[in-house]
Amino acid sequence: ANFNLDLMYALPGQDVAAASVFVGAQTAAVEGCLRTPTQQSLLAGGSTVSGERFQVQLMNPYAGEASVDLIVQSESGLEAAPQLRGILVPSRSSVVIDLAELLPGRQSLSIAIEVASGNVMTVGRFDAGADGALWHSVAPASDWYVPVPGGGLEGELVVSTGVAAEMTFQ
Protein backbone atom coordinates (compact mmCIF):
# COMPACT_ATOMS: atom_id res chain seq x y z
CA ALA A 1 0.00 0.00 0.00
CA ASN A 2 1.08 3.53 -0.66
CA PHE A 3 0.68 5.69 2.46
CA ASN A 4 0.35 9.40 1.92
CA LEU A 5 -0.33 11.57 4.94
CA ASP A 6 -1.54 15.13 4.93
CA LEU A 7 -1.76 16.79 8.31
CA MET A 8 -3.63 20.07 8.40
CA TYR A 9 -3.43 22.56 11.25
CA ALA A 10 -5.50 25.63 11.97
CA LEU A 11 -5.18 27.49 15.24
CA PRO A 12 -7.95 30.13 15.16
CA GLY A 13 -8.10 30.43 18.93
CA GLN A 14 -8.90 27.92 21.64
CA ASP A 15 -10.37 25.44 19.16
CA VAL A 16 -7.88 23.37 17.23
CA ALA A 17 -8.40 21.62 13.93
CA ALA A 18 -6.40 18.59 12.87
CA ALA A 19 -7.29 16.25 10.05
CA SER A 20 -5.69 13.30 8.34
CA VAL A 21 -5.92 11.83 4.86
CA PHE A 22 -4.93 8.20 4.24
CA VAL A 23 -4.44 7.19 0.61
CA GLY A 24 -3.78 3.56 -0.25
CA ALA A 25 -3.22 1.86 -3.58
CA GLN A 26 -6.96 1.46 -4.18
CA THR A 27 -8.68 3.27 -1.31
CA ALA A 28 -8.81 6.63 0.41
CA ALA A 29 -10.05 7.45 3.90
CA VAL A 30 -10.42 10.84 5.57
CA GLU A 31 -10.87 11.60 9.26
CA GLY A 32 -12.38 14.95 10.09
CA CYS A 33 -11.27 17.63 12.47
CA LEU A 34 -11.06 17.05 16.21
CA ARG A 35 -12.00 19.95 18.46
CA THR A 36 -10.69 19.20 21.93
CA PRO A 37 -8.01 16.74 22.99
CA THR A 38 -8.46 14.72 26.18
CA GLN A 39 -5.91 13.25 28.58
CA GLN A 40 -7.27 9.75 27.93
CA SER A 41 -8.92 8.41 24.80
CA LEU A 42 -9.78 5.01 23.37
CA LEU A 43 -9.04 3.48 19.98
CA ALA A 44 -10.41 0.03 19.22
CA GLY A 45 -10.97 -2.25 16.28
CA GLY A 46 -7.53 -2.85 14.78
CA SER A 47 -5.87 -6.10 13.77
CA THR A 48 -2.39 -7.13 12.62
CA VAL A 49 -3.03 -10.66 11.31
CA SER A 50 -2.34 -11.93 7.78
CA GLY A 51 -0.70 -8.80 6.44
CA GLU A 52 -3.22 -6.38 7.95
CA ARG A 53 -1.61 -3.09 8.91
CA PHE A 54 -2.81 -1.12 11.94
CA GLN A 55 -1.15 2.18 12.76
CA VAL A 56 -1.74 4.78 15.45
CA GLN A 57 -1.07 8.38 14.47
CA LEU A 58 -0.47 10.84 17.29
CA MET A 59 -0.90 14.48 16.16
CA ASN A 60 0.35 17.45 18.17
CA PRO A 61 -0.65 20.83 16.67
CA TYR A 62 0.41 22.72 19.81
CA ALA A 63 3.54 24.71 20.69
CA GLY A 64 4.83 22.26 23.34
CA GLU A 65 6.07 18.68 23.12
CA ALA A 66 3.74 15.89 24.26
CA SER A 67 4.51 12.60 26.02
CA VAL A 68 2.12 9.68 25.46
CA ASP A 69 1.68 6.10 26.69
CA LEU A 70 -0.27 3.54 24.66
CA ILE A 71 -1.90 0.88 26.84
CA VAL A 72 -2.61 -1.92 24.36
CA GLN A 73 -4.83 -4.94 25.01
CA SER A 74 -5.09 -7.88 22.62
CA GLU A 75 -6.45 -11.41 22.82
CA SER A 76 -3.04 -12.21 24.39
CA GLY A 77 -3.65 -9.75 27.24
CA LEU A 78 -1.81 -6.54 28.09
CA GLU A 79 0.99 -5.89 25.59
CA ALA A 80 4.38 -4.98 27.10
CA ALA A 81 6.42 -3.61 24.17
CA PRO A 82 8.61 -0.79 25.56
CA GLN A 83 8.07 1.27 22.38
CA LEU A 84 4.47 1.85 23.52
CA ARG A 85 5.51 3.93 26.55
CA GLY A 86 6.96 7.43 26.76
CA ILE A 87 6.33 8.30 23.11
CA LEU A 88 7.44 11.87 22.44
CA VAL A 89 5.44 13.87 19.90
CA PRO A 90 7.26 17.09 18.97
CA SER A 91 5.44 20.38 18.68
CA ARG A 92 3.40 20.87 15.49
CA SER A 93 4.11 17.40 14.14
CA SER A 94 2.87 13.85 14.27
CA VAL A 95 4.24 10.39 15.06
CA VAL A 96 2.99 7.16 13.49
CA ILE A 97 3.27 3.94 15.52
CA ASP A 98 3.09 0.85 13.30
CA LEU A 99 1.49 -1.86 15.43
CA ALA A 100 1.88 -4.40 12.62
CA GLU A 101 5.65 -4.15 13.17
CA LEU A 102 5.53 -4.04 16.98
CA LEU A 103 2.70 -6.55 17.56
CA PRO A 104 2.27 -8.80 14.52
CA GLY A 105 -0.36 -11.54 14.43
CA ARG A 106 -2.90 -9.94 16.80
CA GLN A 107 -6.55 -10.60 15.97
CA SER A 108 -7.99 -7.70 17.94
CA LEU A 109 -6.34 -4.62 19.46
CA SER A 110 -7.84 -2.05 21.83
CA ILE A 111 -5.76 0.94 22.87
CA ALA A 112 -6.05 3.45 25.69
CA ILE A 113 -4.07 6.58 24.82
CA GLU A 114 -2.85 8.28 28.00
CA VAL A 115 -1.27 11.71 27.66
CA ALA A 116 1.33 12.27 30.40
CA SER A 117 2.15 15.83 29.30
CA GLY A 118 1.07 18.15 26.51
CA ASN A 119 -1.82 17.35 24.18
CA VAL A 120 -2.34 15.01 21.25
CA MET A 121 -5.15 13.95 18.99
CA THR A 122 -5.13 10.34 17.81
CA VAL A 123 -6.37 8.43 14.78
CA GLY A 124 -6.22 4.75 13.90
CA ARG A 125 -5.23 3.79 10.36
CA PHE A 126 -6.07 0.28 9.10
CA ASP A 127 -5.08 -1.31 5.80
CA ALA A 128 -6.07 -4.81 4.67
CA GLY A 129 -5.17 -5.23 1.01
CA ALA A 130 -7.49 -3.05 -1.07
CA ASP A 131 -9.51 -1.95 1.99
CA GLY A 132 -8.50 0.91 4.25
CA ALA A 133 -10.04 2.83 7.13
CA LEU A 134 -9.25 5.83 9.30
CA TRP A 135 -10.99 6.77 12.57
CA HIS A 136 -10.23 9.00 15.54
CA SER A 137 -9.99 7.99 19.16
CA VAL A 138 -12.79 8.93 21.51
CA ALA A 139 -12.90 10.00 25.14
CA PRO A 140 -14.26 7.38 27.54
CA ALA A 141 -17.97 7.78 28.21
CA SER A 142 -20.76 5.95 30.02
CA ASP A 143 -23.20 6.20 27.11
CA TRP A 144 -22.49 5.97 23.40
CA TYR A 145 -25.07 5.65 20.69
CA VAL A 146 -24.03 3.93 17.48
CA PRO A 147 -26.25 4.05 14.39
CA VAL A 148 -26.35 0.58 12.87
CA PRO A 149 -27.90 0.30 9.41
CA GLY A 150 -30.44 -2.47 8.99
CA GLY A 151 -30.67 -5.12 6.34
CA GLY A 152 -28.06 -6.89 4.32
CA LEU A 153 -24.87 -5.32 5.63
CA GLU A 154 -22.21 -7.38 7.32
CA GLY A 155 -19.74 -5.99 9.79
CA GLU A 156 -18.40 -6.03 13.28
CA LEU A 157 -19.06 -3.67 16.19
CA VAL A 158 -16.18 -3.46 18.65
CA VAL A 159 -16.98 -2.50 22.25
CA SER A 160 -13.95 -1.40 24.28
CA THR A 161 -13.11 -0.01 27.71
CA GLY A 162 -10.09 1.88 28.97
CA VAL A 163 -10.04 0.00 32.29
CA ALA A 164 -9.92 -3.66 33.26
CA ALA A 165 -13.62 -4.10 34.03
CA GLU A 166 -16.64 -6.03 32.84
CA MET A 167 -18.94 -4.08 30.55
CA THR A 168 -22.61 -4.40 29.85
CA PHE A 169 -24.16 -3.17 26.65
CA GLN A 170 -27.44 -3.37 24.80
PDB file of C-alpha atoms in Angstrom:
ATOM      1  CA  ALA A   1       0.000   0.000   0.000  1.00  0.00           C
ATOM      2  CA  ASN A   2       1.077   3.531  -0.661  1.00  0.00           C
ATOM      3  CA  PHE A   3       0.678   5.688   2.462  1.00  0.00           C
ATOM      4  CA  ASN A   4       0.349   9.403   1.921  1.00  0.00           C
ATOM      5  CA  LEU A   5      -0.333  11.567   4.944  1.00  0.00           C
ATOM      6  CA  ASP A   6      -1.535  15.127   4.927  1.00  0.00           C
ATOM      7  CA  LEU A   7      -1.761  16.785   8.312  1.00  0.00           C
ATOM      8  CA  MET A   8      -3.635  20.073   8.397  1.00  0.00           C
ATOM      9  CA  TYR A   9      -3.434  22.557  11.245  1.00  0.00           C
ATOM     10  CA  ALA A  10      -5.500  25.628  11.974  1.00  0.00           C
ATOM     11  CA  LEU A  11      -5.181  27.487  15.241  1.00  0.00           C
ATOM     12  CA  PRO A  12      -7.947  30.127  15.161  1.00  0.00           C
ATOM     13  CA  GLY A  13      -8.103  30.429  18.927  1.00  0.00           C
ATOM     14  CA  GLN A  14      -8.904  27.924  21.641  1.00  0.00           C
ATOM     15  CA  ASP A  15     -10.372  25.445  19.163  1.00  0.00           C
ATOM     16  CA  VAL A  16      -7.880  23.372  17.226  1.00  0.00           C
ATOM     17  CA  ALA A  17      -8.400  21.622  13.929  1.00  0.00           C
ATOM     18  CA  ALA A  18      -6.404  18.586  12.868  1.00  0.00           C
ATOM     19  CA  ALA A  19      -7.294  16.254  10.049  1.00  0.00           C
ATOM     20  CA  SER A  20      -5.686  13.304   8.343  1.00  0.00           C
ATOM     21  CA  VAL A  21      -5.919  11.827   4.861  1.00  0.00           C
ATOM     22  CA  PHE A  22      -4.930   8.203   4.240  1.00  0.00           C
ATOM     23  CA  VAL A  23      -4.441   7.192   0.609  1.00  0.00           C
ATOM     24  CA  GLY A  24      -3.777   3.563  -0.255  1.00  0.00           C
ATOM     25  CA  ALA A  25      -3.215   1.863  -3.577  1.00  0.00           C
ATOM     26  CA  GLN A  26      -6.964   1.465  -4.180  1.00  0.00           C
ATOM     27  CA  THR A  27      -8.684   3.271  -1.312  1.00  0.00           C
ATOM     28  CA  ALA A  28      -8.814   6.627   0.409  1.00  0.00           C
ATOM     29  CA  ALA A  29     -10.053   7.452   3.901  1.00  0.00           C
ATOM     30  CA  VAL A  30     -10.418  10.835   5.568  1.00  0.00           C
ATOM     31  CA  GLU A  31     -10.873  11.598   9.257  1.00  0.00           C
ATOM     32  CA  GLY A  32     -12.383  14.952  10.088  1.00  0.00           C
ATOM     33  CA  CYS A  33     -11.266  17.629  12.474  1.00  0.00           C
ATOM     34  CA  LEU A  34     -11.063  17.049  16.210  1.00  0.00           C
ATOM     35  CA  ARG A  35     -12.004  19.946  18.457  1.00  0.00           C
ATOM     36  CA  THR A  36     -10.693  19.205  21.932  1.00  0.00           C
ATOM     37  CA  PRO A  37      -8.006  16.740  22.989  1.00  0.00           C
ATOM     38  CA  THR A  38      -8.456  14.721  26.181  1.00  0.00           C
ATOM     39  CA  GLN A  39      -5.910  13.247  28.580  1.00  0.00           C
ATOM     40  CA  GLN A  40      -7.272   9.752  27.925  1.00  0.00           C
ATOM     41  CA  SER A  41      -8.919   8.415  24.802  1.00  0.00           C
ATOM     42  CA  LEU A  42      -9.777   5.006  23.374  1.00  0.00           C
ATOM     43  CA  LEU A  43      -9.044   3.482  19.982  1.00  0.00           C
ATOM     44  CA  ALA A  44     -10.414   0.029  19.217  1.00  0.00           C
ATOM     45  CA  GLY A  45     -10.967  -2.251  16.280  1.00  0.00           C
ATOM     46  CA  GLY A  46      -7.534  -2.855  14.776  1.00  0.00           C
ATOM     47  CA  SER A  47      -5.871  -6.100  13.774  1.00  0.00           C
ATOM     48  CA  THR A  48      -2.388  -7.134  12.617  1.00  0.00           C
ATOM     49  CA  VAL A  49      -3.027 -10.661  11.313  1.00  0.00           C
ATOM     50  CA  SER A  50      -2.345 -11.932   7.785  1.00  0.00           C
ATOM     51  CA  GLY A  51      -0.702  -8.805   6.437  1.00  0.00           C
ATOM     52  CA  GLU A  52      -3.219  -6.384   7.946  1.00  0.00           C
ATOM     53  CA  ARG A  53      -1.607  -3.093   8.910  1.00  0.00           C
ATOM     54  CA  PHE A  54      -2.810  -1.118  11.938  1.00  0.00           C
ATOM     55  CA  GLN A  55      -1.151   2.183  12.755  1.00  0.00           C
ATOM     56  CA  VAL A  56      -1.741   4.775  15.451  1.00  0.00           C
ATOM     57  CA  GLN A  57      -1.074   8.380  14.469  1.00  0.00           C
ATOM     58  CA  LEU A  58      -0.472  10.844  17.290  1.00  0.00           C
ATOM     59  CA  MET A  59      -0.903  14.479  16.161  1.00  0.00           C
ATOM     60  CA  ASN A  60       0.347  17.448  18.171  1.00  0.00           C
ATOM     61  CA  PRO A  61      -0.645  20.827  16.666  1.00  0.00           C
ATOM     62  CA  TYR A  62       0.414  22.718  19.815  1.00  0.00           C
ATOM     63  CA  ALA A  63       3.541  24.711  20.687  1.00  0.00           C
ATOM     64  CA  GLY A  64       4.830  22.265  23.337  1.00  0.00           C
ATOM     65  CA  GLU A  65       6.074  18.680  23.121  1.00  0.00           C
ATOM     66  CA  ALA A  66       3.741  15.887  24.265  1.00  0.00           C
ATOM     67  CA  SER A  67       4.509  12.603  26.015  1.00  0.00           C
ATOM     68  CA  VAL A  68       2.116   9.679  25.464  1.00  0.00           C
ATOM     69  CA  ASP A  69       1.681   6.103  26.693  1.00  0.00           C
ATOM     70  CA  LEU A  70      -0.270   3.543  24.657  1.00  0.00           C
ATOM     71  CA  ILE A  71      -1.905   0.883  26.839  1.00  0.00           C
ATOM     72  CA  VAL A  72      -2.608  -1.917  24.355  1.00  0.00           C
ATOM     73  CA  GLN A  73      -4.832  -4.942  25.013  1.00  0.00           C
ATOM     74  CA  SER A  74      -5.091  -7.875  22.615  1.00  0.00           C
ATOM     75  CA  GLU A  75      -6.453 -11.409  22.816  1.00  0.00           C
ATOM     76  CA  SER A  76      -3.036 -12.206  24.386  1.00  0.00           C
ATOM     77  CA  GLY A  77      -3.655  -9.753  27.241  1.00  0.00           C
ATOM     78  CA  LEU A  78      -1.806  -6.539  28.090  1.00  0.00           C
ATOM     79  CA  GLU A  79       0.994  -5.888  25.588  1.00  0.00           C
ATOM     80  CA  ALA A  80       4.375  -4.975  27.105  1.00  0.00           C
ATOM     81  CA  ALA A  81       6.418  -3.613  24.170  1.00  0.00           C
ATOM     82  CA  PRO A  82       8.612  -0.794  25.564  1.00  0.00           C
ATOM     83  CA  GLN A  83       8.069   1.267  22.375  1.00  0.00           C
ATOM     84  CA  LEU A  84       4.468   1.850  23.522  1.00  0.00           C
ATOM     85  CA  ARG A  85       5.513   3.927  26.551  1.00  0.00           C
ATOM     86  CA  GLY A  86       6.957   7.433  26.759  1.00  0.00           C
ATOM     87  CA  ILE A  87       6.332   8.303  23.115  1.00  0.00           C
ATOM     88  CA  LEU A  88       7.444  11.875  22.440  1.00  0.00           C
ATOM     89  CA  VAL A  89       5.439  13.871  19.904  1.00  0.00           C
ATOM     90  CA  PRO A  90       7.260  17.087  18.966  1.00  0.00           C
ATOM     91  CA  SER A  91       5.440  20.377  18.675  1.00  0.00           C
ATOM     92  CA  ARG A  92       3.404  20.875  15.487  1.00  0.00           C
ATOM     93  CA  SER A  93       4.106  17.402  14.145  1.00  0.00           C
ATOM     94  CA  SER A  94       2.872  13.846  14.273  1.00  0.00           C
ATOM     95  CA  VAL A  95       4.242  10.395  15.057  1.00  0.00           C
ATOM     96  CA  VAL A  96       2.993   7.162  13.490  1.00  0.00           C
ATOM     97  CA  ILE A  97       3.274   3.942  15.522  1.00  0.00           C
ATOM     98  CA  ASP A  98       3.094   0.852  13.301  1.00  0.00           C
ATOM     99  CA  LEU A  99       1.488  -1.856  15.434  1.00  0.00           C
ATOM    100  CA  ALA A 100       1.884  -4.399  12.624  1.00  0.00           C
ATOM    101  CA  GLU A 101       5.649  -4.148  13.174  1.00  0.00           C
ATOM    102  CA  LEU A 102       5.526  -4.040  16.980  1.00  0.00           C
ATOM    103  CA  LEU A 103       2.696  -6.548  17.562  1.00  0.00           C
ATOM    104  CA  PRO A 104       2.272  -8.805  14.519  1.00  0.00           C
ATOM    105  CA  GLY A 105      -0.364 -11.539  14.432  1.00  0.00           C
ATOM    106  CA  ARG A 106      -2.901  -9.938  16.796  1.00  0.00           C
ATOM    107  CA  GLN A 107      -6.553 -10.598  15.969  1.00  0.00           C
ATOM    108  CA  SER A 108      -7.992  -7.696  17.942  1.00  0.00           C
ATOM    109  CA  LEU A 109      -6.343  -4.623  19.458  1.00  0.00           C
ATOM    110  CA  SER A 110      -7.839  -2.052  21.835  1.00  0.00           C
ATOM    111  CA  ILE A 111      -5.756   0.935  22.867  1.00  0.00           C
ATOM    112  CA  ALA A 112      -6.049   3.449  25.688  1.00  0.00           C
ATOM    113  CA  ILE A 113      -4.067   6.581  24.821  1.00  0.00           C
ATOM    114  CA  GLU A 114      -2.853   8.281  28.002  1.00  0.00           C
ATOM    115  CA  VAL A 115      -1.265  11.707  27.665  1.00  0.00           C
ATOM    116  CA  ALA A 116       1.332  12.274  30.397  1.00  0.00           C
ATOM    117  CA  SER A 117       2.154  15.830  29.299  1.00  0.00           C
ATOM    118  CA  GLY A 118       1.074  18.152  26.515  1.00  0.00           C
ATOM    119  CA  ASN A 119      -1.816  17.348  24.175  1.00  0.00           C
ATOM    120  CA  VAL A 120      -2.337  15.008  21.247  1.00  0.00           C
ATOM    121  CA  MET A 121      -5.151  13.955  18.988  1.00  0.00           C
ATOM    122  CA  THR A 122      -5.135  10.344  17.810  1.00  0.00           C
ATOM    123  CA  VAL A 123      -6.370   8.431  14.785  1.00  0.00           C
ATOM    124  CA  GLY A 124      -6.222   4.752  13.897  1.00  0.00           C
ATOM    125  CA  ARG A 125      -5.226   3.786  10.356  1.00  0.00           C
ATOM    126  CA  PHE A 126      -6.066   0.283   9.104  1.00  0.00           C
ATOM    127  CA  ASP A 127      -5.083  -1.313   5.804  1.00  0.00           C
ATOM    128  CA  ALA A 128      -6.074  -4.814   4.666  1.00  0.00           C
ATOM    129  CA  GLY A 129      -5.174  -5.228   1.013  1.00  0.00           C
ATOM    130  CA  ALA A 130      -7.488  -3.048  -1.069  1.00  0.00           C
ATOM    131  CA  ASP A 131      -9.513  -1.953   1.988  1.00  0.00           C
ATOM    132  CA  GLY A 132      -8.499   0.915   4.253  1.00  0.00           C
ATOM    133  CA  ALA A 133     -10.039   2.831   7.130  1.00  0.00           C
ATOM    134  CA  LEU A 134      -9.245   5.830   9.303  1.00  0.00           C
ATOM    135  CA  TRP A 135     -10.987   6.765  12.575  1.00  0.00           C
ATOM    136  CA  HIS A 136     -10.225   9.004  15.541  1.00  0.00           C
ATOM    137  CA  SER A 137      -9.988   7.994  19.158  1.00  0.00           C
ATOM    138  CA  VAL A 138     -12.787   8.933  21.513  1.00  0.00           C
ATOM    139  CA  ALA A 139     -12.902  10.001  25.137  1.00  0.00           C
ATOM    140  CA  PRO A 140     -14.259   7.376  27.541  1.00  0.00           C
ATOM    141  CA  ALA A 141     -17.973   7.776  28.209  1.00  0.00           C
ATOM    142  CA  SER A 142     -20.763   5.955  30.025  1.00  0.00           C
ATOM    143  CA  ASP A 143     -23.199   6.202  27.113  1.00  0.00           C
ATOM    144  CA  TRP A 144     -22.492   5.971  23.405  1.00  0.00           C
ATOM    145  CA  TYR A 145     -25.070   5.648  20.687  1.00  0.00           C
ATOM    146  CA  VAL A 146     -24.029   3.934  17.475  1.00  0.00           C
ATOM    147  CA  PRO A 147     -26.254   4.049  14.388  1.00  0.00           C
ATOM    148  CA  VAL A 148     -26.353   0.578  12.873  1.00  0.00           C
ATOM    149  CA  PRO A 149     -27.901   0.298   9.406  1.00  0.00           C
ATOM    150  CA  GLY A 150     -30.437  -2.467   8.989  1.00  0.00           C
ATOM    151  CA  GLY A 151     -30.666  -5.116   6.338  1.00  0.00           C
ATOM    152  CA  GLY A 152     -28.063  -6.888   4.321  1.00  0.00           C
ATOM    153  CA  LEU A 153     -24.869  -5.319   5.633  1.00  0.00           C
ATOM    154  CA  GLU A 154     -22.210  -7.384   7.317  1.00  0.00           C
ATOM    155  CA  GLY A 155     -19.738  -5.994   9.792  1.00  0.00           C
ATOM    156  CA  GLU A 156     -18.404  -6.030  13.282  1.00  0.00           C
ATOM    157  CA  LEU A 157     -19.065  -3.669  16.188  1.00  0.00           C
ATOM    158  CA  VAL A 158     -16.176  -3.462  18.652  1.00  0.00           C
ATOM    159  CA  VAL A 159     -16.981  -2.503  22.251  1.00  0.00           C
ATOM    160  CA  SER A 160     -13.954  -1.397  24.282  1.00  0.00           C
ATOM    161  CA  THR A 161     -13.105  -0.008  27.709  1.00  0.00           C
ATOM    162  CA  GLY A 162     -10.086   1.883  28.974  1.00  0.00           C
ATOM    163  CA  VAL A 163     -10.040   0.002  32.288  1.00  0.00           C
ATOM    164  CA  ALA A 164      -9.923  -3.661  33.263  1.00  0.00           C
ATOM    165  CA  ALA A 165     -13.625  -4.095  34.031  1.00  0.00           C
ATOM    166  CA  GLU A 166     -16.641  -6.026  32.844  1.00  0.00           C
ATOM    167  CA  MET A 167     -18.937  -4.084  30.546  1.00  0.00           C
ATOM    168  CA  THR A 168     -22.610  -4.400  29.853  1.00  0.00           C
ATOM    169  CA  PHE A 169     -24.163  -3.174  26.647  1.00  0.00           C
ATOM    170  CA  GLN A 170     -27.442  -3.366  24.795  1.00  0.00           C
TER     171      GLN A 170
END
